[in-house]
């Protein structure tokens, strides 16, 4: 079972309180939670809509020495995900240079293909926890559950086409302003960021793309039920 109390003790406050929920860290423990007969899973956040056949994502080629596959964004400013304390300490910052297949790039952990057998064999849950424990002693990042994944996996993941994570539709982590889709085809829309479509819809202040979420808004009043 997922031990919420134990996980809560490892979580450090981040720039958004929503990122401090223990459920936001459940992806770290899938290899422990799910049956050992499962060797591969697709992890998806709850703030997204899939508009393609997920079996295409599930069958992503992952090399034998790689544990994760996800869309990478190498143009993103990777340095912003860690504090000056991290970058000023050579024993910490060198982590991102050691044993990497290529230069570390940002990837969003809301869409991942995960090889659970390899995860268990490499004890990757423990590796993530070690960074979380260090964060409790020395503040080396600000953004919830993402940075430990970057520290462990960035530069060592299999690439996935960007169409499988049109992320950032919730804007940034501070203001949550409206955003358009990235150029190119779309297989999955992801409202990562502060602005969530159900909040904007229910508050009467939706962004244009939030209309795509409206049919799935569970908080929308069901008038047929009310009348009965």
PDB file of C-alpha atoms in Angstrom, residues 73-88 93-94 96-97 103-107 139-143 146-147 150-151 154:
ATOM      1  CA  UNK A  73      12.683  19.614 -24.137  1.00  0.00           C
ATOM      2  CA  UNK A  74      16.350  20.445 -24.550  1.00  0.00           C
ATOM      3  CA  UNK A  75      15.691  24.142 -25.269  1.00  0.00           C
ATOM      4  CA  UNK A  76      14.303  24.653 -21.762  1.00  0.00           C
ATOM      5  CA  UNK A  77      16.591  26.420 -19.278  1.00  0.00           C
ATOM      6  CA  UNK A  78      17.561  23.421 -17.194  1.00  0.00           C
ATOM      7  CA  UNK A  79      19.408  25.483 -14.590  1.00  0.00           C
ATOM      8  CA  UNK A  80      16.204  27.107 -13.298  1.00  0.00           C
ATOM      9  CA  UNK A  81      14.983  23.847 -11.775  1.00  0.00           C
ATOM     10  CA  UNK A  82      17.665  23.930  -9.072  1.00  0.00           C
ATOM     11  CA  UNK A  83      18.749  26.515  -6.519  1.00  0.00           C
ATOM     12  CA  UNK A  84      22.029  28.454  -6.402  1.00  0.00           C
ATOM     13  CA  UNK A  85      22.947  26.252  -3.442  1.00  0.00           C
ATOM     14  CA  UNK A  86      22.841  23.233  -5.731  1.00  0.00           C
ATOM     15  CA  UNK A  87      24.842  24.803  -8.561  1.00  0.00           C
ATOM     16  CA  UNK A  88      27.460  26.296  -6.231  1.00  0.00           C
ATOM     17  CA  UNK A  93      26.101  19.772  -9.570  1.00  0.00           C
ATOM     18  CA  UNK A  94      28.512  17.193 -10.982  1.00  0.00           C
ATOM     19  CA  UNK A  96      24.199  15.948 -13.863  1.00  0.00           C
ATOM     20  CA  UNK A  97      27.439  15.219 -15.712  1.00  0.00           C
ATOM     21  CA  UNK A 103      23.454  16.172 -21.992  1.00  0.00           C
ATOM     22  CA  UNK A 104      20.604  16.383 -19.459  1.00  0.00           C
ATOM     23  CA  UNK A 105      17.375  17.875 -20.798  1.00  0.00           C
ATOM     24  CA  UNK A 106      14.143  18.847 -19.093  1.00  0.00           C
ATOM     25  CA  UNK A 107      11.301  16.352 -19.315  1.00  0.00           C
ATOM     26  CA  UNK A 139      17.203  23.306  -0.204  1.00  0.00           C
ATOM     27  CA  UNK A 140      18.437  22.380  -3.675  1.00  0.00           C
ATOM     28  CA  UNK A 141      15.215  22.780  -5.687  1.00  0.00           C
ATOM     29  CA  UNK A 142      11.809  24.488  -5.563  1.00  0.00           C
ATOM     30  CA  UNK A 143       9.427  22.542  -7.814  1.00  0.00           C
ATOM     31  CA  UNK A 146      10.008  16.885 -10.652  1.00  0.00           C
ATOM     32  CA  UNK A 147      13.626  17.757  -9.695  1.00  0.00           C
ATOM     33  CA  UNK A 150      15.636  15.082 -13.342  1.00  0.00           C
ATOM     34  CA  UNK A 151      18.575  14.378 -11.052  1.00  0.00           C
ATOM     35  CA  UNK A 154      17.764  13.438 -17.141  1.00  0.00           C
TER      36      UNK A 154
END
